[in-house]
Coordinates of C-alpha atoms in Angstrom, one line a residue:
Chain A
M1 CA 30.1 3.0 -20.2
T2 CA 30.9 2.6 -23.8
A3 CA 31.1 -1.1 -23.8
Q4 CA 28.0 -1.4 -21.7
V5 CA 25.9 0.7 -24.0
E6 CA 27.1 -1.2 -27.0
K7 CA 26.0 -4.4 -25.3
H8 CA 22.7 -2.9 -24.3
G9 CA 22.3 -0.4 -27.2
T10 CA 19.2 1.6 -27.9
T11 CA 18.3 4.0 -30.7
L12 CA 19.0 6.9 -28.4
G13 CA 22.5 5.9 -27.7
L14 CA 21.6 5.5 -24.0
D15 CA 21.7 2.4 -21.8
H16 CA 18.1 1.1 -22.0
R17 CA 18.2 -0.2 -18.4
K18 CA 18.8 3.4 -17.1
L19 CA 16.2 4.9 -19.5
G20 CA 13.7 2.2 -18.5
F21 CA 14.4 2.8 -14.8
W22 CA 13.9 6.6 -15.2
T23 CA 10.6 5.9 -16.8
F24 CA 9.6 3.6 -13.9
L25 CA 10.7 6.4 -11.4
A26 CA 8.5 8.8 -13.2
S27 CA 5.5 6.6 -12.6
E28 CA 6.6 6.1 -9.0
S29 CA 6.6 10.0 -8.6
V30 CA 2.9 10.0 -9.7
F31 CA 2.1 7.2 -7.2
F32 CA 3.8 8.9 -4.2
M33 CA 2.6 12.4 -5.1
T34 CA -1.0 11.1 -5.1
L35 CA -0.5 9.6 -1.7
I36 CA 1.0 12.8 -0.3
T37 CA -1.9 14.9 -1.8
V38 CA -4.4 12.6 -0.2
F39 CA -2.6 13.0 3.2
I40 CA -2.7 16.8 2.8
I41 CA -6.3 16.9 1.8
Y42 CA -7.4 14.8 4.8
S43 CA -5.1 16.6 7.3
G44 CA -7.0 18.2 10.1
R45 CA -10.2 16.5 9.1
S46 CA -10.2 13.8 11.7
T47 CA -13.0 14.6 14.1
S48 CA -11.9 12.2 16.9
G49 CA -9.1 10.0 18.0
P50 CA -5.3 10.6 18.3
G51 CA -3.3 12.5 15.7
H52 CA -0.2 14.4 14.9
E53 CA 0.6 15.0 18.6
L54 CA 1.6 11.4 19.0
L55 CA 4.4 11.6 16.5
N56 CA 8.0 11.3 17.8
I57 CA 9.7 14.1 15.8
P58 CA 13.2 13.9 17.3
L59 CA 13.3 10.1 16.6
T60 CA 12.1 10.6 13.0
A61 CA 14.5 13.5 12.5
F62 CA 17.4 11.2 13.4
N63 CA 15.9 8.5 11.1
T64 CA 15.8 11.1 8.3
F65 CA 19.5 11.8 8.9
V66 CA 20.3 8.1 8.7
L67 CA 18.4 7.8 5.4
L68 CA 20.1 10.8 4.0
T69 CA 23.5 9.4 5.0
S70 CA 22.6 6.1 3.4
S71 CA 22.1 7.9 0.1
L72 CA 25.7 9.3 0.5
A73 CA 27.0 5.8 1.1
M74 CA 25.1 4.6 -2.0
V75 CA 26.5 7.3 -4.2
L76 CA 30.0 6.4 -2.9
S77 CA 29.4 2.7 -3.7
V78 CA 28.3 3.6 -7.3
D79 CA 31.4 5.8 -7.6
A80 CA 33.6 3.0 -6.4
A81 CA 32.0 0.5 -8.9
R82 CA 32.6 3.0 -11.7
R83 CA 36.3 3.2 -10.8
G84 CA 36.5 -0.6 -10.4
D85 CA 37.3 -0.3 -6.7
Q86 CA 35.8 -3.6 -5.5
R87 CA 36.6 -3.0 -1.8
G88 CA 35.0 0.4 -1.8
L89 CA 31.9 -0.9 -3.6
R90 CA 31.4 -3.7 -1.1
F91 CA 32.1 -1.5 2.0
W92 CA 29.7 1.4 1.0
L93 CA 27.0 -1.1 -0.2
L94 CA 27.2 -2.7 3.2
M95 CA 26.9 0.7 5.0
T96 CA 23.9 1.5 2.8
I97 CA 22.2 -1.8 3.7
L98 CA 22.8 -1.3 7.4
M99 CA 21.5 2.2 7.4
G100 CA 18.4 1.2 5.3
A101 CA 17.7 -1.7 7.7
F102 CA 18.1 0.7 10.7
F103 CA 15.6 3.1 9.0
V104 CA 13.0 0.2 8.6
G105 CA 13.7 -1.0 12.2
V106 CA 13.0 2.5 13.6
Q107 CA 9.8 2.7 11.5
V108 CA 8.6 -0.6 12.9
Y109 CA 9.3 0.6 16.5
E110 CA 7.4 3.8 15.7
Y111 CA 4.4 1.9 14.4
R112 CA 4.3 -0.4 17.4
K113 CA 4.5 2.6 19.8
L114 CA 1.8 4.6 17.9
M115 CA -0.5 1.5 17.8
H116 CA 0.0 1.0 21.5
E117 CA -1.0 4.6 22.0
G118 CA -4.2 4.1 20.0
L119 CA -3.3 5.3 16.5
T120 CA -4.2 2.5 14.1
L121 CA -5.0 2.3 10.4
T122 CA -8.7 2.4 11.2
S123 CA -8.8 4.8 14.1
N124 CA -9.4 8.0 12.0
L125 CA -8.5 9.8 8.8
F126 CA -5.1 10.8 10.1
G127 CA -4.3 7.2 11.0
M128 CA -5.4 5.9 7.6
T129 CA -3.5 8.4 5.5
F130 CA -0.4 8.4 7.8
Y131 CA 0.1 4.6 7.7
T132 CA -0.8 4.4 4.0
L133 CA 1.8 7.0 3.0
T134 CA 4.6 6.0 5.4
G135 CA 3.8 2.4 5.0
F136 CA 4.2 2.4 1.2
H137 CA 7.4 4.3 1.6
G138 CA 8.7 1.8 4.3
A139 CA 7.8 -1.0 1.9
H140 CA 9.8 0.6 -0.8
V141 CA 12.8 1.0 1.6
T142 CA 12.5 -2.7 2.5
V143 CA 12.5 -3.7 -1.2
G144 CA 15.5 -1.5 -1.6
V145 CA 17.4 -3.1 1.2
L146 CA 16.6 -6.6 -0.3
W147 CA 17.8 -5.4 -3.7
L148 CA 21.0 -4.0 -2.2
I149 CA 21.6 -7.3 -0.4
A150 CA 21.4 -9.1 -3.7
T151 CA 23.7 -6.5 -5.3
L152 CA 26.2 -7.0 -2.5
V153 CA 26.2 -10.7 -3.0
K154 CA 27.0 -10.2 -6.7
A155 CA 29.6 -7.6 -5.8
W156 CA 31.2 -10.2 -3.5
R157 CA 31.3 -12.6 -6.5
G158 CA 33.1 -9.9 -8.5
Q159 CA 30.3 -9.4 -11.0
F160 CA 30.7 -5.6 -11.2
G161 CA 33.6 -3.5 -12.4
A162 CA 34.5 -0.3 -14.3
D163 CA 33.0 -1.8 -17.5
N164 CA 29.9 -3.3 -15.8
Y165 CA 28.6 -0.9 -13.1
I166 CA 25.2 0.0 -14.5
P167 CA 23.3 -2.6 -12.3
V168 CA 24.8 -0.9 -9.3
D169 CA 23.9 2.5 -10.7
V170 CA 20.3 1.5 -11.3
A171 CA 20.0 0.1 -7.8
G172 CA 21.5 3.4 -6.6
L173 CA 18.8 5.3 -8.6
Y174 CA 16.1 3.4 -6.7
W175 CA 17.7 4.0 -3.3
H176 CA 18.1 7.8 -4.0
F177 CA 14.5 8.0 -5.2
V178 CA 13.3 6.4 -1.9
D179 CA 15.4 9.0 -0.1
L180 CA 14.0 11.8 -2.4
V181 CA 10.4 10.8 -1.4
W182 CA 11.3 10.8 2.3
V183 CA 12.7 14.3 1.8
F184 CA 9.1 15.5 1.1
I185 CA 7.3 13.1 3.5
F186 CA 9.3 14.2 6.6
P187 CA 8.3 17.9 6.5
I188 CA 4.8 17.3 5.1
V189 CA 3.8 14.6 7.6
Y190 CA 5.9 15.4 10.7
L191 CA 6.8 19.0 10.7
I192 CA 4.0 21.0 9.0
R193 CA 0.9 21.6 11.1
W194 CA -1.9 21.5 8.5
Chain B
M1 CA 16.3 0.4 -36.7
A2 CA 20.0 1.2 -36.4
E3 CA 21.5 1.6 -33.0
H4 CA 23.5 4.7 -32.2
T5 CA 27.0 4.8 -30.8
P6 CA 26.9 5.9 -27.2
T7 CA 27.3 9.6 -27.4
A8 CA 24.5 11.0 -25.4
E9 CA 26.0 10.7 -21.9
R10 CA 27.3 14.1 -20.8
H11 CA 30.4 14.7 -18.6
E12 CA 31.3 11.1 -18.2
G13 CA 33.6 10.6 -15.3
T14 CA 33.0 14.0 -13.7
H15 CA 31.3 14.0 -10.4
P16 CA 30.7 16.5 -7.5
N17 CA 32.0 16.3 -4.0
Y18 CA 29.5 13.9 -2.6
W19 CA 30.6 14.5 1.0
L20 CA 29.9 18.2 0.6
I21 CA 26.4 17.4 -0.8
G22 CA 25.9 15.2 2.2
I23 CA 26.8 18.0 4.6
V24 CA 24.5 20.5 2.7
L25 CA 21.6 18.0 3.0
S26 CA 22.3 17.6 6.7
V27 CA 22.4 21.4 7.3
L28 CA 19.1 21.8 5.4
T29 CA 17.5 19.1 7.7
V30 CA 18.8 20.9 10.8
L31 CA 17.3 24.1 9.4
E32 CA 13.9 22.3 8.9
L33 CA 14.0 21.3 12.5
A34 CA 15.1 24.8 13.6
V35 CA 12.3 26.7 11.9
T36 CA 9.7 24.4 13.5
S37 CA 11.3 24.6 17.0
N38 CA 9.3 26.6 19.6
Y39 CA 12.4 28.8 20.3
V40 CA 12.7 30.0 16.8
T41 CA 9.0 30.4 16.1
Q42 CA 8.6 32.5 19.3
L43 CA 11.8 34.5 18.8
L44 CA 11.0 35.4 15.2
N45 CA 7.2 35.4 15.7
L46 CA 6.8 33.5 12.5
P47 CA 3.3 32.9 11.2
N48 CA 2.4 29.3 10.2
I49 CA 2.4 30.2 6.5
A50 CA 6.0 31.5 6.7
T51 CA 7.2 28.3 8.5
N52 CA 5.4 26.1 6.0
T53 CA 6.8 27.9 3.0
A54 CA 10.3 27.7 4.5
L55 CA 9.9 23.9 5.1
L56 CA 8.7 23.3 1.5
A57 CA 11.6 25.5 0.1
F58 CA 14.1 23.4 2.2
A59 CA 12.5 20.2 1.0
L60 CA 12.6 21.4 -2.7
A61 CA 16.3 22.3 -2.3
K62 CA 17.2 18.9 -0.7
G63 CA 15.2 17.2 -3.5
G64 CA 17.1 19.2 -6.1
F65 CA 20.5 18.2 -4.6
V66 CA 19.5 14.5 -4.4
V67 CA 18.1 14.4 -8.0
G68 CA 20.8 16.6 -9.5
Y69 CA 24.0 15.2 -7.8
Y70 CA 23.3 11.8 -6.2
M71 CA 21.0 10.7 -9.1
H72 CA 23.4 12.4 -11.5
L73 CA 20.7 14.1 -13.6
K74 CA 22.8 17.2 -13.8
F75 CA 25.6 15.3 -15.5
D76 CA 23.6 12.6 -17.4
S77 CA 21.7 12.7 -20.7
R78 CA 18.8 15.2 -20.9
V79 CA 16.6 12.4 -22.0
Y80 CA 16.6 11.0 -18.5
T81 CA 15.7 14.4 -17.2
T82 CA 12.9 14.8 -19.8
M83 CA 11.5 11.4 -18.9
F84 CA 11.5 12.1 -15.1
A85 CA 10.2 15.6 -15.5
T86 CA 7.3 14.3 -17.6
G87 CA 6.3 12.0 -14.7
I88 CA 6.5 15.0 -12.3
L89 CA 4.4 17.0 -14.7
F90 CA 1.7 14.3 -14.8
A91 CA 1.8 14.1 -11.0
L92 CA 1.3 17.9 -10.6
L93 CA -1.6 17.7 -13.0
L94 CA -3.2 14.9 -10.9
V95 CA -2.5 16.8 -7.7
S96 CA -4.1 20.0 -9.1
T97 CA -7.2 18.0 -10.1
F98 CA -7.4 16.5 -6.6
M99 CA -7.1 19.9 -5.0
L100 CA -9.8 21.3 -7.3
L101 CA -12.2 18.4 -6.5
F102 CA -11.7 18.5 -2.7

């Protein structure tokens, strides 16, 4: 850490990449909290069309478990990078990517099924707020998967180690944030009957 | 402006048992599903408000574990916490305004 902060020093004595990223995550919190609030406000206001009853809760619960487990894999890869364990870093990064891709795949399957059953972005207020909120989250997961693939390629080239693990740490922060947002979306959208 | 030496990171090298945190998060998810299951709601005769409050409490607990342990805020510099908390505070202000307007 010391060498890294010296290379990327700031007046606070902190790594500016991490500080900048926490600032970005703060703005992302505002973005997602606004979307969640709009979903809550419009819940139960749809006068016609399909709604909450179409959601496949067991499938999404399993997907939630997968995303939570991917966060565990991510933190283990950051820990491996911090210790200079190249094999552990690559293995846990790959696990995170696979679980993230699985999450997105299940979400695509869910969307196709819901659209087949008549719930679209334009069918009613529930459809609009549901797809906007979960869609933006899914887009974030997709970006995260792409970012982690790029990180894995760099890890394979041996670009990270005990003295240069911050890029993995920052990618991890993004991944955990995406997980954090889902921790709130899952009960608010799928479990609570507003 | 002179740059400081890196002294602000706290507890460098310490980390919790990530596997244990993973198990706790899974258990909390199972509890979320349990309190919304027909069996539990009928058995305990829970009103909607109690179920919803429990769900939000579980979500907050899970969020706390993710931010504190997986994102390492509990061990990192307080500056990161302050930065993130400021964002959350702004978000809450925005949410309150939305709620008042609608």
